[in-house]
mmCIF file of C-alpha atoms and ligand atoms in Angstrom:
data_model
loop_
_atom_site.group_PDB
_atom_site.id
_atom_site.type_symbol
_atom_site.label_atom_id
_atom_site.label_comp_id
_atom_site.label_asym_id
_atom_site.label_seq_id
_atom_site.Cartn_x
_atom_site.Cartn_y
_atom_site.Cartn_z
ATOM 1 C CA MET B 144 -21.939 -19.028 4.167
ATOM 2 C CA LYS B 145 -23.641 -15.656 4.333
ATOM 3 C CA LEU B 146 -22.257 -12.489 2.837
ATOM 4 C CA VAL B 147 -23.362 -8.994 3.823
ATOM 5 C CA TYR B 148 -23.482 -6.510 0.964
ATOM 6 C CA THR B 149 -25.352 -3.548 -0.495
ATOM 7 C CA ASP B 150 -24.698 -1.472 -3.610
ATOM 8 C CA GLN B 151 -24.627 1.524 -1.252
ATOM 9 C CA TYR B 152 -21.252 0.337 0.129
ATOM 10 C CA ASP B 153 -19.711 2.357 -2.724
ATOM 11 C CA LEU B 154 -18.006 5.301 -0.992
ATOM 12 C CA ASN B 155 -18.679 7.681 -3.918
ATOM 13 C CA LEU B 156 -15.034 8.717 -4.240
ATOM 14 C CA GLY B 157 -14.886 9.400 -7.971
ATOM 15 C CA ASP B 158 -11.387 9.120 -9.410
ATOM 16 C CA HIS B 159 -9.427 8.103 -6.306
ATOM 17 C CA VAL B 160 -6.653 5.634 -5.425
ATOM 18 C CA PHE B 161 -9.227 3.845 -3.220
ATOM 19 C CA PRO B 162 -11.262 1.846 -5.775
ATOM 20 C CA SER B 163 -14.566 1.796 -3.936
ATOM 21 C CA VAL B 164 -16.175 0.147 -6.955
ATOM 22 C CA LYS B 165 -14.289 -2.950 -5.707
ATOM 23 C CA TYR B 166 -17.166 -3.882 -3.389
ATOM 24 C CA ARG B 167 -19.609 -4.330 -6.254
ATOM 25 C CA LEU B 168 -17.006 -5.977 -8.493
ATOM 26 C CA THR B 169 -16.072 -8.491 -5.773
ATOM 27 C CA LYS B 170 -19.712 -9.362 -5.170
ATOM 28 C CA GLU B 171 -20.268 -9.814 -8.913
ATOM 29 C CA GLU B 172 -17.211 -12.070 -9.259
ATOM 30 C CA LEU B 173 -18.351 -14.218 -6.322
ATOM 31 C CA VAL B 174 -21.824 -14.643 -7.790
ATOM 32 C CA ARG B 175 -20.526 -15.224 -11.337
ATOM 33 C CA GLU B 176 -18.141 -17.919 -10.117
ATOM 34 C CA ARG B 177 -20.848 -19.431 -7.894
ATOM 35 C CA VAL B 178 -18.916 -19.011 -4.671
ATOM 36 C CA VAL B 179 -22.079 -17.506 -3.231
ATOM 37 C CA SER B 180 -25.635 -17.407 -4.550
ATOM 38 C CA GLU B 181 -27.826 -14.304 -4.475
ATOM 39 C CA GLY B 182 -29.782 -16.041 -1.693
ATOM 40 C CA ASP B 183 -26.701 -16.025 0.558
ATOM 41 C CA ILE B 184 -26.352 -12.240 0.298
ATOM 42 C CA LEU B 185 -27.963 -10.163 3.040
ATOM 43 C CA GLU B 186 -28.485 -6.393 2.972
ATOM 44 C CA PRO B 187 -27.327 -4.579 6.108
ATOM 45 C CA GLU B 188 -29.195 -1.919 8.030
ATOM 46 C CA PRO B 189 -27.138 1.153 8.863
ATOM 47 C CA ALA B 190 -25.778 1.089 12.405
ATOM 48 C CA SER B 191 -27.751 3.292 14.787
ATOM 49 C CA ASP B 192 -26.166 6.524 15.997
ATOM 50 C CA GLU B 193 -26.095 4.942 19.487
ATOM 51 C CA ASP B 194 -24.059 2.051 18.094
ATOM 52 C CA ILE B 195 -21.634 4.492 16.468
ATOM 53 C CA ALA B 196 -21.392 6.499 19.701
ATOM 54 C CA ARG B 197 -20.069 3.509 21.669
ATOM 55 C CA VAL B 198 -16.828 4.163 19.744
ATOM 56 C CA HIS B 199 -16.984 7.693 18.328
ATOM 57 C CA HIS B 200 -17.494 11.087 19.983
ATOM 58 C CA TRP B 201 -20.922 12.700 19.510
ATOM 59 C CA ASN B 202 -19.239 15.876 18.345
ATOM 60 C CA TYR B 203 -17.596 13.989 15.443
ATOM 61 C CA ILE B 204 -20.787 12.054 14.636
ATOM 62 C CA GLU B 205 -22.749 15.301 14.388
ATOM 63 C CA LYS B 206 -20.162 16.911 12.132
ATOM 64 C CA LEU B 207 -20.361 13.907 9.805
ATOM 65 C CA LYS B 208 -24.152 13.942 9.723
ATOM 66 C CA ARG B 209 -24.465 17.695 9.268
ATOM 67 C CA GLY B 210 -21.588 18.112 6.858
ATOM 68 C CA THR B 211 -19.753 20.532 9.146
ATOM 69 C CA LEU B 212 -16.296 18.928 9.201
ATOM 70 C CA SER B 213 -13.498 21.450 8.747
ATOM 71 C CA TYR B 214 -11.312 21.500 5.663
ATOM 72 C CA GLU B 215 -8.449 20.065 7.758
ATOM 73 C CA GLU B 216 -10.657 17.240 9.038
ATOM 74 C CA ILE B 217 -11.666 16.279 5.504
ATOM 75 C CA LEU B 218 -8.032 16.443 4.327
ATOM 76 C CA ARG B 219 -7.063 14.090 7.122
ATOM 77 C CA MET B 220 -9.748 11.565 6.074
ATOM 78 C CA GLU B 221 -8.177 11.614 2.594
ATOM 79 C CA VAL B 222 -11.557 10.931 1.014
ATOM 80 C CA PRO B 223 -14.019 13.528 -0.313
ATOM 81 C CA TYR B 224 -16.968 14.205 1.978
ATOM 82 C CA SER B 225 -20.469 13.416 0.688
ATOM 83 C CA SER B 226 -23.786 12.261 2.108
ATOM 84 C CA GLU B 227 -23.247 9.001 0.170
ATOM 85 C CA LEU B 228 -19.954 8.514 2.023
ATOM 86 C CA VAL B 229 -21.688 8.946 5.382
ATOM 87 C CA ARG B 230 -24.459 6.560 4.366
ATOM 88 C CA ALA B 231 -21.880 3.997 3.194
ATOM 89 C CA VAL B 232 -19.864 4.009 6.434
ATOM 90 C CA TRP B 233 -22.965 3.754 8.632
ATOM 91 C CA LEU B 234 -24.011 0.780 6.480
ATOM 92 C CA ALA B 235 -20.515 -0.738 6.708
ATOM 93 C CA ALA B 236 -20.748 -0.592 10.515
ATOM 94 C CA GLY B 237 -24.225 -2.147 10.444
ATOM 95 C CA GLY B 238 -22.825 -4.762 8.062
ATOM 96 C CA SER B 239 -20.049 -5.719 10.468
ATOM 97 C CA ILE B 240 -22.592 -6.068 13.296
ATOM 98 C CA LEU B 241 -24.756 -8.332 11.115
ATOM 99 C CA ALA B 242 -21.748 -10.353 9.890
ATOM 100 C CA GLY B 243 -20.704 -10.817 13.530
ATOM 101 C CA ARG B 244 -24.084 -12.330 14.401
ATOM 102 C CA LEU B 245 -23.953 -14.593 11.333
ATOM 103 C CA ALA B 246 -20.419 -15.751 12.128
ATOM 104 C CA LEU B 247 -21.463 -16.738 15.651
ATOM 105 C CA LYS B 248 -24.083 -18.983 14.052
ATOM 106 C CA ASP B 249 -22.175 -20.343 11.044
ATOM 107 C CA GLY B 250 -18.511 -20.184 12.127
ATOM 108 C CA ALA B 251 -17.670 -17.640 9.448
ATOM 109 C CA ALA B 252 -19.329 -14.726 7.669
ATOM 110 C CA VAL B 253 -18.205 -11.893 5.442
ATOM 111 C CA ASN B 254 -18.940 -8.197 5.430
ATOM 112 C CA LEU B 255 -18.071 -7.203 1.874
ATOM 113 C CA SER B 256 -16.875 -3.796 3.098
ATOM 114 C CA GLY B 257 -15.440 -2.500 6.370
ATOM 115 C CA GLY B 258 -12.103 -3.024 8.016
ATOM 116 C CA PHE B 259 -11.844 0.762 8.420
ATOM 117 C CA HIS B 260 -9.045 0.360 10.944
ATOM 118 C CA HIS B 261 -7.599 3.892 10.728
ATOM 119 C CA ALA B 262 -10.718 5.617 12.121
ATOM 120 C CA PHE B 263 -10.339 7.161 15.601
ATOM 121 C CA PRO B 264 -13.050 8.122 18.107
ATOM 122 C CA ASP B 265 -12.810 11.815 17.245
ATOM 123 C CA HIS B 266 -11.599 11.838 13.641
ATOM 124 C CA GLY B 267 -11.234 9.895 10.427
ATOM 125 C CA GLU B 268 -7.976 9.330 8.560
ATOM 126 C CA GLY B 269 -6.399 7.140 5.902
ATOM 127 C CA PHE B 270 -9.679 6.613 3.945
ATOM 128 C CA CYS B 271 -11.422 5.483 7.167
ATOM 129 C CA VAL B 272 -14.323 7.454 8.624
ATOM 130 C CA ILE B 273 -16.138 5.115 11.053
ATOM 131 C CA HIS B 274 -14.433 2.150 12.750
ATOM 132 C CA ASP B 275 -16.956 -0.519 11.752
ATOM 133 C CA VAL B 276 -15.117 -3.352 13.522
ATOM 134 C CA ALA B 277 -14.998 -1.508 16.849
ATOM 135 C CA VAL B 278 -18.650 -0.512 16.512
ATOM 136 C CA ALA B 279 -19.567 -4.163 15.898
ATOM 137 C CA ILE B 280 -17.518 -5.463 18.833
ATOM 138 C CA ARG B 281 -19.104 -2.944 21.223
ATOM 139 C CA ARG B 282 -22.616 -3.738 20.006
ATOM 140 C CA LEU B 283 -22.151 -7.519 20.212
ATOM 141 C CA GLN B 284 -20.737 -7.113 23.714
ATOM 142 C CA LYS B 285 -23.678 -4.924 24.729
ATOM 143 C CA ASP B 286 -26.098 -7.569 23.423
ATOM 144 C CA GLY B 287 -24.281 -10.242 25.439
ATOM 145 C CA ALA B 288 -23.548 -12.129 22.209
ATOM 146 C CA ILE B 289 -19.814 -12.095 22.982
ATOM 147 C CA ARG B 290 -17.607 -11.241 25.918
ATOM 148 C CA ALA B 291 -14.143 -11.071 24.355
ATOM 149 C CA ALA B 292 -13.004 -10.346 20.807
ATOM 150 C CA MET B 293 -9.761 -10.365 18.842
ATOM 151 C CA THR B 294 -8.783 -8.386 15.779
ATOM 152 C CA VAL B 295 -6.395 -10.038 13.321
ATOM 153 C CA ASP B 296 -5.248 -7.240 11.051
ATOM 154 C CA CYS B 297 -3.352 -8.344 7.948
ATOM 155 C CA ASP B 298 -3.696 -5.095 6.006
ATOM 156 C CA VAL B 299 -0.266 -3.785 4.957
ATOM 157 C CA HIS B 300 -0.867 -0.689 7.124
ATOM 158 C CA GLN B 301 -0.888 -0.921 10.910
ATOM 159 C CA GLY B 302 -4.299 -0.828 12.609
ATOM 160 C CA ASN B 303 -3.702 2.406 14.498
ATOM 161 C CA GLY B 304 -7.360 3.237 15.166
ATOM 162 C CA THR B 305 -8.014 -0.276 16.461
ATOM 163 C CA ALA B 306 -4.970 -0.148 18.743
ATOM 164 C CA PHE B 307 -5.988 3.244 20.116
ATOM 165 C CA ILE B 308 -9.663 2.416 20.680
ATOM 166 C CA PHE B 309 -8.953 -0.826 22.572
ATOM 167 C CA ARG B 310 -5.682 0.235 24.262
ATOM 168 C CA ASP B 311 -7.043 -0.123 27.815
ATOM 169 C CA ASP B 312 -9.672 -2.774 27.128
ATOM 170 C CA PRO B 313 -8.834 -6.231 28.501
ATOM 171 C CA THR B 314 -11.801 -7.751 26.613
ATOM 172 C CA VAL B 315 -10.322 -7.049 23.176
ATOM 173 C CA PHE B 316 -6.949 -8.326 21.919
ATOM 174 C CA THR B 317 -5.512 -6.480 18.922
ATOM 175 C CA PHE B 318 -2.975 -8.128 16.596
ATOM 176 C CA SER B 319 -1.563 -6.333 13.577
ATOM 177 C CA ILE B 320 1.028 -7.557 11.052
ATOM 178 C CA HIS B 321 2.144 -4.820 8.673
ATOM 179 C CA GLN B 322 4.966 -3.043 6.867
ATOM 180 C CA GLU B 323 6.968 -0.997 9.381
ATOM 181 C CA ARG B 324 8.089 1.811 7.048
ATOM 182 C CA ASN B 325 4.640 2.814 5.864
ATOM 183 C CA TYR B 326 1.647 4.870 7.048
ATOM 184 C CA PRO B 327 0.564 5.334 9.851
ATOM 185 C CA TYR B 328 3.109 7.319 11.868
ATOM 186 C CA PRO B 329 3.211 6.983 14.808
ATOM 187 C CA LYS B 330 1.837 3.493 15.364
ATOM 188 C CA PRO B 331 0.015 3.227 18.720
ATOM 189 C CA HIS B 332 0.762 -0.176 20.254
ATOM 190 C CA SER B 333 -1.547 -3.085 19.528
ATOM 191 C CA ASN B 334 -1.465 -5.997 21.980
ATOM 192 C CA LEU B 335 0.814 -7.597 19.402
ATOM 193 C CA ASP B 336 2.442 -5.772 16.494
ATOM 194 C CA ILE B 337 4.625 -7.468 13.908
ATOM 195 C CA ASN B 338 6.645 -4.930 11.925
ATOM 196 C CA LEU B 339 7.832 -6.342 8.610
ATOM 197 C CA GLU B 340 10.747 -5.086 6.551
ATOM 198 C CA ASP B 341 10.162 -3.589 3.119
ATOM 199 C CA GLY B 342 9.798 -6.220 0.440
ATOM 200 C CA ALA B 343 8.980 -9.152 2.761
ATOM 201 C CA ASP B 344 7.899 -12.081 0.550
ATOM 202 C CA ASP B 345 5.441 -14.965 0.966
ATOM 203 C CA GLU B 346 7.732 -17.134 3.074
ATOM 204 C CA GLU B 347 8.884 -14.351 5.416
ATOM 205 C CA TYR B 348 5.328 -13.101 5.802
ATOM 206 C CA LEU B 349 3.767 -16.486 6.470
ATOM 207 C CA ALA B 350 6.436 -17.452 9.012
ATOM 208 C CA ALA B 351 5.863 -14.202 10.912
ATOM 209 C CA LEU B 352 2.080 -14.548 10.683
ATOM 210 C CA GLU B 353 2.202 -18.091 12.038
ATOM 211 C CA GLU B 354 4.240 -16.955 15.020
ATOM 212 C CA GLY B 355 1.924 -13.999 15.632
ATOM 213 C CA LEU B 356 -1.257 -16.053 15.441
ATOM 214 C CA ASP B 357 0.154 -18.753 17.721
ATOM 215 C CA GLU B 358 1.238 -16.175 20.280
ATOM 216 C CA SER B 359 -2.054 -14.247 20.156
ATOM 217 C CA LEU B 360 -4.197 -17.369 20.460
ATOM 218 C CA ALA B 361 -2.047 -18.705 23.300
ATOM 219 C CA GLN B 362 -2.426 -15.452 25.237
ATOM 220 C CA PHE B 363 -6.097 -14.764 24.651
ATOM 221 C CA LYS B 364 -9.322 -16.724 24.150
ATOM 222 C CA PRO B 365 -11.822 -14.622 22.186
ATOM 223 C CA ASP B 366 -15.428 -15.528 21.455
ATOM 224 C CA LEU B 367 -15.144 -13.966 17.999
ATOM 225 C CA ILE B 368 -12.385 -12.796 15.660
ATOM 226 C CA PHE B 369 -12.573 -9.913 13.244
ATOM 227 C CA TYR B 370 -10.206 -10.593 10.360
ATOM 228 C CA VAL B 371 -9.137 -7.351 8.657
ATOM 229 C CA ALA B 372 -8.155 -8.932 5.352
ATOM 230 C CA GLY B 373 -6.504 -6.088 3.450
ATOM 231 C CA ALA B 374 -5.479 -6.918 -0.123
ATOM 232 C CA ASP B 375 -2.591 -4.431 0.020
ATOM 233 C CA PRO B 376 0.322 -6.706 1.105
ATOM 234 C CA TYR B 377 0.212 -7.719 -2.596
ATOM 235 C CA ARG B 378 3.454 -7.020 -4.495
ATOM 236 C CA GLU B 379 1.642 -4.955 -7.136
ATOM 237 C CA ASP B 380 0.025 -2.649 -4.583
ATOM 238 C CA GLN B 381 0.513 1.085 -5.111
ATOM 239 C CA LEU B 382 0.392 1.950 -1.397
ATOM 240 C CA GLY B 383 2.140 -1.124 -0.020
ATOM 241 C CA GLY B 384 5.789 -2.154 0.022
ATOM 242 C CA LEU B 385 5.576 -5.888 0.717
ATOM 243 C CA SER B 386 6.024 -8.582 -1.933
ATOM 244 C CA LEU B 387 3.296 -11.153 -1.448
ATOM 245 C CA SER B 388 1.990 -13.097 -4.411
ATOM 246 C CA MET B 389 -1.663 -13.811 -4.962
ATOM 247 C CA GLU B 390 -1.060 -17.422 -3.885
ATOM 248 C CA GLY B 391 0.778 -16.194 -0.786
ATOM 249 C CA LEU B 392 -2.212 -14.046 0.152
ATOM 250 C CA MET B 393 -4.512 -17.049 -0.170
ATOM 251 C CA ARG B 394 -2.155 -19.068 2.030
ATOM 252 C CA ARG B 395 -2.344 -16.185 4.523
ATOM 253 C CA ASP B 396 -6.147 -16.432 4.534
ATOM 254 C CA ARG B 397 -6.029 -20.193 4.960
ATOM 255 C CA MET B 398 -3.592 -19.887 7.865
ATOM 256 C CA VAL B 399 -5.884 -17.452 9.699
ATOM 257 C CA PHE B 400 -8.846 -19.785 9.207
ATOM 258 C CA GLU B 401 -7.002 -23.006 10.073
ATOM 259 C CA LYS B 402 -5.490 -21.657 13.284
ATOM 260 C CA THR B 403 -8.795 -20.225 14.471
ATOM 261 C CA GLN B 404 -10.686 -23.339 13.398
ATOM 262 C CA ALA B 405 -8.413 -25.423 15.614
ATOM 263 C CA LYS B 406 -9.526 -23.294 18.577
ATOM 264 C CA GLY B 407 -13.189 -23.302 17.532
ATOM 265 C CA ILE B 408 -13.395 -19.515 17.229
ATOM 266 C CA PRO B 409 -15.852 -17.992 14.737
ATOM 267 C CA ARG B 410 -14.531 -15.358 12.308
ATOM 268 C CA VAL B 411 -15.834 -12.302 10.522
ATOM 269 C CA VAL B 412 -14.068 -11.171 7.352
ATOM 270 C CA THR B 413 -13.846 -7.456 6.544
ATOM 271 C CA LEU B 414 -12.075 -6.240 3.405
ATOM 272 C CA ALA B 415 -10.010 -3.136 4.376
ATOM 273 C CA GLY B 416 -7.479 -1.785 1.825
ATOM 274 C CA GLY B 417 -6.336 -2.818 -1.639
ATOM 275 C CA TYR B 418 -4.738 -0.560 -4.239
ATOM 276 C CA ALA B 419 -3.303 -2.877 -6.877
ATOM 277 C CA ARG B 420 -2.402 -1.231 -10.173
ATOM 278 C CA ARG B 421 -5.156 -3.330 -11.758
ATOM 279 C CA VAL B 422 -8.411 -3.209 -9.809
ATOM 280 C CA GLU B 423 -9.158 -6.764 -11.036
ATOM 281 C CA ASP B 424 -6.226 -7.954 -8.903
ATOM 282 C CA THR B 425 -7.627 -6.326 -5.767
ATOM 283 C CA VAL B 426 -11.025 -7.849 -6.535
ATOM 284 C CA ARG B 427 -9.469 -11.277 -7.106
ATOM 285 C CA ILE B 428 -7.598 -11.134 -3.770
ATOM 286 C CA HIS B 429 -10.766 -10.178 -1.855
ATOM 287 C CA ALA B 430 -12.790 -12.860 -3.670
ATOM 288 C CA ASN B 431 -10.119 -15.433 -2.804
ATOM 289 C CA THR B 432 -10.437 -14.540 0.884
ATOM 290 C CA VAL B 433 -14.165 -15.227 0.637
ATOM 291 C CA ARG B 434 -13.481 -18.549 -1.123
ATOM 292 C CA VAL B 435 -11.265 -19.620 1.783
ATOM 293 C CA ALA B 436 -13.764 -18.397 4.395
ATOM 294 C CA LYS B 437 -16.489 -20.468 2.767
ATOM 295 C CA GLU B 438 -14.469 -23.664 3.225
ATOM 296 C CA PHE B 439 -14.618 -23.065 6.966
ATOM 297 C CA ALA B 440 -18.276 -22.062 7.365
ATOM 298 C CA SER B 441 -21.110 -24.434 8.114
HETATM 299 ZN ZN1 LIG X 706 -4.051 -0.624 3.991
#
């Protein structure tokens, strides 16, 4: 299985609750434990501005490139602005495009970044600047590589940007399973939203996920699935209020892959959030997702 990664994925956030060093640490763990070899790792190109503009407004793109966002706009992103940040999110979008192409070939591929599901066409929020998954879907559709896509969003926070971007698009089905009493407020409707109570554990989560996946896959037949595999449903997460164990999260990953395997649908993994008290836990959860994905790739 191929993995898309570059050291420039680091968002240059300094001391921040978002541990953007996790991208490099996850890659190093995967290589150290021989889940992937260096030869399986591909460097992305940054997405083109035209690719970005299929999702985002030119006005916003120009502000990002020129560094002319207002103070309020930067506050809303909740990450410090820098040219490295802009470079990283353009690369993350290019990485999701590349991982999409690889998944169509191999059944599964991983972008070791991305899942920036809180980005909107005209603004960034919740640590998300550019919606890499939406950019990738639009580009793959434009190339004729896919017609229909589905997002399966298992981050603890609802995929508000995804829901908004694809709200009137019959070619993209959006499914999000998340903690109800948590950011974002409000939550624009996905095609299917599952709102979980605070403290939901492995069994409650997995039962709800199974129902959600079955319903989504019965309603809609995508050519490709983008799995937004947030590590933040973990019980030790600082920004999440669910109670999944590390084993439960791996069972979650396996359920997503088994159900989509049964339908013969290729999958792209993106990482999204993860704010465990110990960064090693976040890294372990992301690495586990890649371990499961590899079992299902050719
Ligand atoms: Zn999250």
